[in-house]
Short mmCIF file of C-alpha atoms and ligand atoms in Angstrom, two decimals:
data_model
loop_
_atom_site.label_atom_id
_atom_site.label_comp_id
_atom_site.label_asym_id
_atom_site.label_seq_id
_atom_site.Cartn_x
_atom_site.Cartn_y
_atom_site.Cartn_z
CA MET U 1 37.58 -47.58 -56.75
CA ILE U 2 34.41 -46.79 -55.60
CA GLY U 3 31.85 -49.64 -54.92
CA LEU U 4 34.61 -52.58 -55.31
CA PRO U 5 34.92 -54.87 -53.16
CA ARG U 6 30.51 -55.25 -53.18
CA VAL U 7 29.11 -57.47 -50.59
CA HIS U 8 25.11 -57.99 -51.33
CA HIS U 9 22.97 -59.35 -48.09
CA ARG U 10 19.70 -60.11 -49.54
CA LEU U 11 18.47 -59.52 -45.62
CA THR U 12 20.54 -57.87 -42.75
CA ASP U 13 20.09 -55.77 -40.08
CA SER U 14 21.65 -52.49 -41.19
CA THR U 15 23.81 -52.02 -44.02
CA ASN U 16 25.56 -49.45 -42.19
CA GLU U 17 26.33 -51.81 -39.51
CA ARG U 18 27.49 -54.31 -42.20
CA ALA U 19 30.02 -51.92 -43.29
CA LYS U 20 31.20 -50.75 -39.78
CA GLU U 21 32.13 -54.09 -39.35
CA LEU U 22 34.05 -54.72 -42.49
CA ALA U 23 35.83 -50.67 -41.78
CA ALA U 24 36.69 -51.88 -37.98
CA ALA U 25 38.29 -55.15 -39.70
CA GLY U 26 40.41 -53.21 -42.20
CA ALA U 27 38.13 -53.29 -45.63
CA PRO U 28 39.58 -50.65 -48.04
CA GLN U 29 38.07 -47.36 -49.16
CA GLY U 30 35.54 -47.74 -51.41
CA THR U 31 34.25 -51.15 -50.19
CA LEU U 32 30.22 -51.47 -50.98
CA VAL U 33 27.48 -53.06 -48.86
CA THR U 34 24.10 -53.25 -50.45
CA ALA U 35 21.06 -55.57 -49.18
CA ASP U 36 17.60 -55.85 -50.90
CA GLU U 37 16.12 -55.26 -47.36
CA GLN U 38 17.10 -54.26 -43.93
CA THR U 39 15.44 -55.11 -40.54
CA ALA U 40 16.64 -52.34 -38.52
CA GLY U 41 17.39 -49.30 -41.09
CA ARG U 42 18.86 -46.38 -39.16
CA GLY U 43 18.09 -42.69 -40.34
CA ARG U 44 19.26 -39.72 -39.12
CA GLN U 45 18.60 -38.25 -35.53
CA GLY U 46 17.78 -41.56 -34.24
CA ARG U 47 14.99 -42.12 -36.71
CA GLU U 48 14.47 -45.72 -38.92
CA TRP U 49 14.51 -46.26 -42.13
CA ALA U 50 11.85 -48.56 -43.57
CA ALA U 51 11.90 -49.80 -47.06
CA PRO U 52 9.62 -52.76 -48.85
CA PRO U 53 12.08 -55.47 -49.60
CA GLY U 54 13.53 -54.94 -53.12
CA SER U 55 12.26 -51.03 -53.43
CA ALA U 56 15.22 -49.45 -52.69
CA LEU U 57 18.75 -49.13 -53.26
CA LEU U 58 20.26 -49.72 -49.64
CA MET U 59 24.00 -49.36 -49.51
CA SER U 60 26.85 -48.64 -47.43
CA LEU U 61 30.39 -47.29 -48.24
CA VAL U 62 33.63 -47.33 -46.21
CA LEU U 63 35.81 -44.33 -46.69
CA ARG U 64 39.05 -43.69 -45.24
CA GLU U 65 39.78 -40.10 -47.60
CA LEU U 66 37.88 -38.19 -45.48
CA ASP U 67 36.67 -34.63 -45.97
CA GLU U 68 34.21 -32.79 -43.46
CA LEU U 69 31.92 -31.71 -46.47
CA LEU U 70 31.12 -35.74 -46.79
CA PRO U 71 27.68 -35.25 -46.40
CA LEU U 72 27.11 -32.45 -48.55
CA SER U 73 29.32 -34.16 -51.67
CA ALA U 74 27.40 -37.22 -51.05
CA ALA U 75 23.94 -35.38 -51.64
CA VAL U 76 25.33 -33.96 -54.73
CA ALA U 77 25.97 -37.05 -56.17
CA VAL U 78 22.91 -38.34 -55.71
CA CYS U 79 21.37 -35.70 -57.35
CA ASP U 80 23.51 -35.91 -60.09
CA ALA U 81 22.68 -39.52 -60.23
CA VAL U 82 18.73 -38.90 -60.65
CA GLY U 83 18.93 -35.84 -62.69
CA ALA U 84 17.78 -32.34 -62.90
CA LYS U 85 14.70 -32.96 -60.88
CA ALA U 86 16.60 -33.13 -57.75
CA ALA U 87 17.31 -31.35 -54.83
CA VAL U 88 19.11 -31.04 -51.54
CA LYS U 89 17.21 -30.25 -48.67
CA TRP U 90 19.71 -29.19 -45.74
CA PRO U 91 21.69 -30.72 -44.88
CA ASN U 92 21.62 -34.02 -47.26
CA ASP U 93 17.95 -35.17 -47.98
CA VAL U 94 17.54 -35.26 -51.86
CA TRP U 95 14.18 -34.30 -52.52
CA VAL U 96 12.35 -34.39 -56.07
CA ASP U 97 9.09 -32.42 -56.36
CA ARG U 98 9.45 -31.54 -52.62
CA ARG U 99 9.01 -34.81 -51.22
CA LYS U 100 11.95 -36.84 -50.22
CA LEU U 101 13.99 -39.60 -52.12
CA ALA U 102 16.63 -39.76 -50.63
CA GLY U 103 18.68 -40.23 -47.28
CA ILE U 104 22.03 -39.99 -46.22
CA LEU U 105 23.52 -41.07 -42.82
CA VAL U 106 27.52 -40.82 -42.53
CA GLU U 107 29.09 -42.88 -39.26
CA GLY U 108 32.43 -42.13 -38.78
CA ARG U 109 34.89 -42.77 -36.18
CA PRO U 110 37.59 -40.02 -37.84
CA GLN U 111 40.08 -41.32 -34.70
CA GLU U 112 40.54 -45.21 -36.08
CA GLY U 113 40.78 -43.10 -39.64
CA TRP U 114 36.89 -44.34 -41.36
CA ALA U 115 33.60 -43.46 -42.10
CA VAL U 116 30.65 -44.95 -43.49
CA LEU U 117 28.56 -43.64 -45.91
CA GLY U 118 24.95 -44.71 -45.94
CA ILE U 119 22.50 -43.98 -48.48
CA GLY U 120 18.84 -44.87 -48.91
CA LEU U 121 17.06 -44.42 -52.19
CA ASN U 122 13.49 -45.51 -52.99
CA VAL U 123 13.27 -47.05 -56.34
CA SER U 124 10.25 -48.63 -57.08
CA THR U 125 7.78 -48.18 -54.19
CA GLU U 126 4.46 -47.17 -55.04
CA ARG U 127 2.43 -46.71 -52.07
CA PHE U 128 4.18 -44.97 -48.86
CA PRO U 129 2.89 -45.38 -45.70
CA HIS U 130 0.26 -42.80 -44.39
CA GLU U 131 2.31 -41.04 -42.43
CA LEU U 132 4.73 -40.99 -45.46
CA ALA U 133 2.10 -40.06 -48.00
CA GLU U 134 2.62 -36.48 -48.40
CA SER U 135 6.57 -36.22 -48.03
CA ALA U 136 8.01 -38.98 -49.44
CA ILE U 137 8.29 -40.08 -53.23
CA SER U 138 9.90 -42.94 -55.36
CA LEU U 139 11.92 -42.77 -58.81
CA ARG U 140 8.91 -44.57 -59.95
CA LEU U 141 6.27 -42.31 -58.65
CA ALA U 142 8.29 -39.40 -59.86
CA GLY U 143 8.05 -41.05 -63.87
CA LEU U 144 11.79 -42.21 -63.78
CA SER U 145 11.49 -45.13 -63.40
CA ARG U 146 14.65 -47.35 -63.30
CA THR U 147 15.55 -50.60 -61.12
CA THR U 148 18.07 -50.72 -58.04
CA GLU U 149 20.56 -52.43 -60.24
CA ASP U 150 20.67 -49.53 -62.88
CA VAL U 151 20.58 -46.78 -60.57
CA LEU U 152 23.82 -48.23 -58.85
CA PRO U 153 26.25 -47.77 -61.27
CA ASP U 154 25.53 -44.07 -61.83
CA LEU U 155 25.30 -43.45 -58.62
CA LEU U 156 28.68 -44.93 -57.97
CA SER U 157 30.30 -42.96 -60.55
CA ALA U 158 28.82 -40.09 -59.65
CA LEU U 159 30.39 -40.55 -56.08
CA ASP U 160 33.59 -41.46 -57.31
CA GLU U 161 33.28 -38.04 -58.73
CA TRP U 162 31.71 -35.73 -56.10
CA LEU U 163 33.90 -37.15 -52.89
CA GLY U 164 37.09 -35.77 -52.41
CA ALA U 165 36.43 -33.13 -55.22
CA PRO U 166 37.59 -29.80 -54.55
CA ALA U 167 35.55 -27.82 -51.12
CA ALA U 168 34.56 -24.31 -53.68
CA ARG U 169 33.11 -26.84 -56.74
CA VAL U 170 31.04 -29.14 -53.78
CA LEU U 171 29.54 -26.38 -52.43
CA GLU U 172 28.74 -24.48 -56.06
CA ALA U 173 27.19 -27.39 -56.81
CA TRP U 174 25.39 -28.17 -53.80
CA ARG U 175 24.20 -24.65 -54.07
CA SER U 176 22.79 -25.09 -57.04
CA ARG U 177 20.39 -27.87 -56.17
CA ASP U 178 19.05 -25.94 -52.89
CA ALA U 179 15.77 -26.53 -52.32
CA LEU U 180 15.21 -24.30 -49.39
CA LYS U 181 16.95 -21.60 -50.60
CA GLY U 182 14.01 -18.68 -50.61
CA GLU U 183 11.97 -20.71 -48.40
CA ARG U 184 10.30 -20.29 -44.98
CA VAL U 185 11.63 -23.04 -42.74
CA ARG U 186 11.03 -23.68 -39.17
CA TRP U 187 13.29 -25.64 -36.52
CA THR U 188 13.08 -26.49 -32.71
CA GLY U 189 14.35 -22.40 -32.06
CA GLY U 190 12.50 -20.42 -34.52
CA GLU U 191 11.58 -19.89 -38.38
CA GLY U 192 12.48 -17.44 -40.90
CA VAL U 193 13.28 -17.64 -44.26
CA ALA U 194 16.38 -20.09 -45.58
CA SER U 195 19.13 -18.13 -47.36
CA GLY U 196 22.07 -20.69 -47.89
CA ILE U 197 24.69 -22.68 -46.80
CA ASP U 198 27.98 -20.87 -45.51
CA ASP U 199 31.41 -22.50 -46.39
CA SER U 200 31.22 -24.75 -43.71
CA GLY U 201 27.91 -26.22 -44.57
CA ALA U 202 26.10 -24.23 -41.79
CA LEU U 203 22.45 -22.90 -43.20
CA ALA U 204 21.90 -19.30 -42.48
CA VAL U 205 18.00 -18.24 -41.76
CA GLU U 206 17.05 -14.94 -41.89
CA THR U 207 14.53 -14.27 -38.66
CA SER U 208 12.90 -11.03 -37.80
CA THR U 209 15.99 -10.59 -35.32
CA GLY U 210 18.86 -10.99 -37.64
CA VAL U 211 20.61 -14.16 -39.30
CA VAL U 212 20.93 -17.57 -37.32
CA SER U 213 23.44 -20.02 -38.81
CA LEU U 214 22.23 -23.73 -37.89
CA ASP U 215 25.34 -26.18 -38.34
CA ALA U 216 23.24 -29.35 -36.84
CA GLY U 217 19.78 -30.74 -36.89
CA GLU U 218 16.65 -30.37 -38.60
CA VAL U 219 14.49 -27.76 -40.40
CA HIS U 220 11.08 -28.22 -41.85
CA LEU U 221 9.76 -26.74 -44.70
CA LEU U 222 6.54 -24.36 -44.00
CA ARG U 223 4.27 -25.19 -47.05
C1 BTN M 301 17.99 -40.27 -42.95
O1 BTN M 301 17.61 -39.62 -44.15
O2 BTN M 301 17.59 -40.34 -42.11
C2 BTN M 301 19.06 -40.95 -43.71
C3 BTN M 301 18.67 -42.37 -43.91
C4 BTN M 301 19.64 -43.62 -44.43
C5 BTN M 301 18.99 -45.12 -45.05
C6 BTN M 301 20.43 -45.70 -45.03
S1 BTN M 301 19.41 -47.16 -45.99
C7 BTN M 301 21.19 -47.65 -45.97
C8 BTN M 301 21.74 -47.50 -44.87
N1 BTN M 301 22.42 -48.39 -43.56
C9 BTN M 301 21.00 -48.00 -43.14
O3 BTN M 301 20.58 -48.24 -41.92
N2 BTN M 301 20.88 -46.36 -43.51
C10 BTN M 301 21.18 -46.05 -44.32
#
């Protein structure tokens, strides 16, 4: 059962850190850690993840049934919980109106048989810091007004459906939510037009010299 047992912290450094401790101590599949506030929230690529207290759904799940498409299936689940306006920006940011609503950070110890799936979803933030004002959005700003405790059951049931779903279904759902397909993108190695993901989740980009396959890192939409 995804979401039980649940440990809630009013304040912690990072729910991923708490979930990793629980996983290492033997916590079962689906153990959920949530928090109102994090002092050291982590994002992908070594970035920080910050949100005003109580304004975001901050959660981490202990998973023991691992599969390679976990980051993609988690993004599909977040989209389903949010609704038709949600899209995925490769590999697993969730966008609404071309702005980031949610981020996903998977940290694993496959050799010990567990991974932690961390999700941060902006719920009621009304004002983002200047540097994020153009690129971030919350459910409230998108007119999808809900509370963190409203969103959580929908997200848990979507995760229950999508984590471990057959790869073909996950890939089809991810492709139907692809925010970058046909868009011009840039990454550290070049630029081109995104043309979708292959069956391993790598992003294909058509460049002037041919198709490039990106299997890690970050791409930026050229707006
Ligand atoms: C990203 O977009 O870079 C991923 C952001 C992931 C943030 C969440 S918030 C809950 C969990 N705890 C963390 O420290 N990080 C994840």
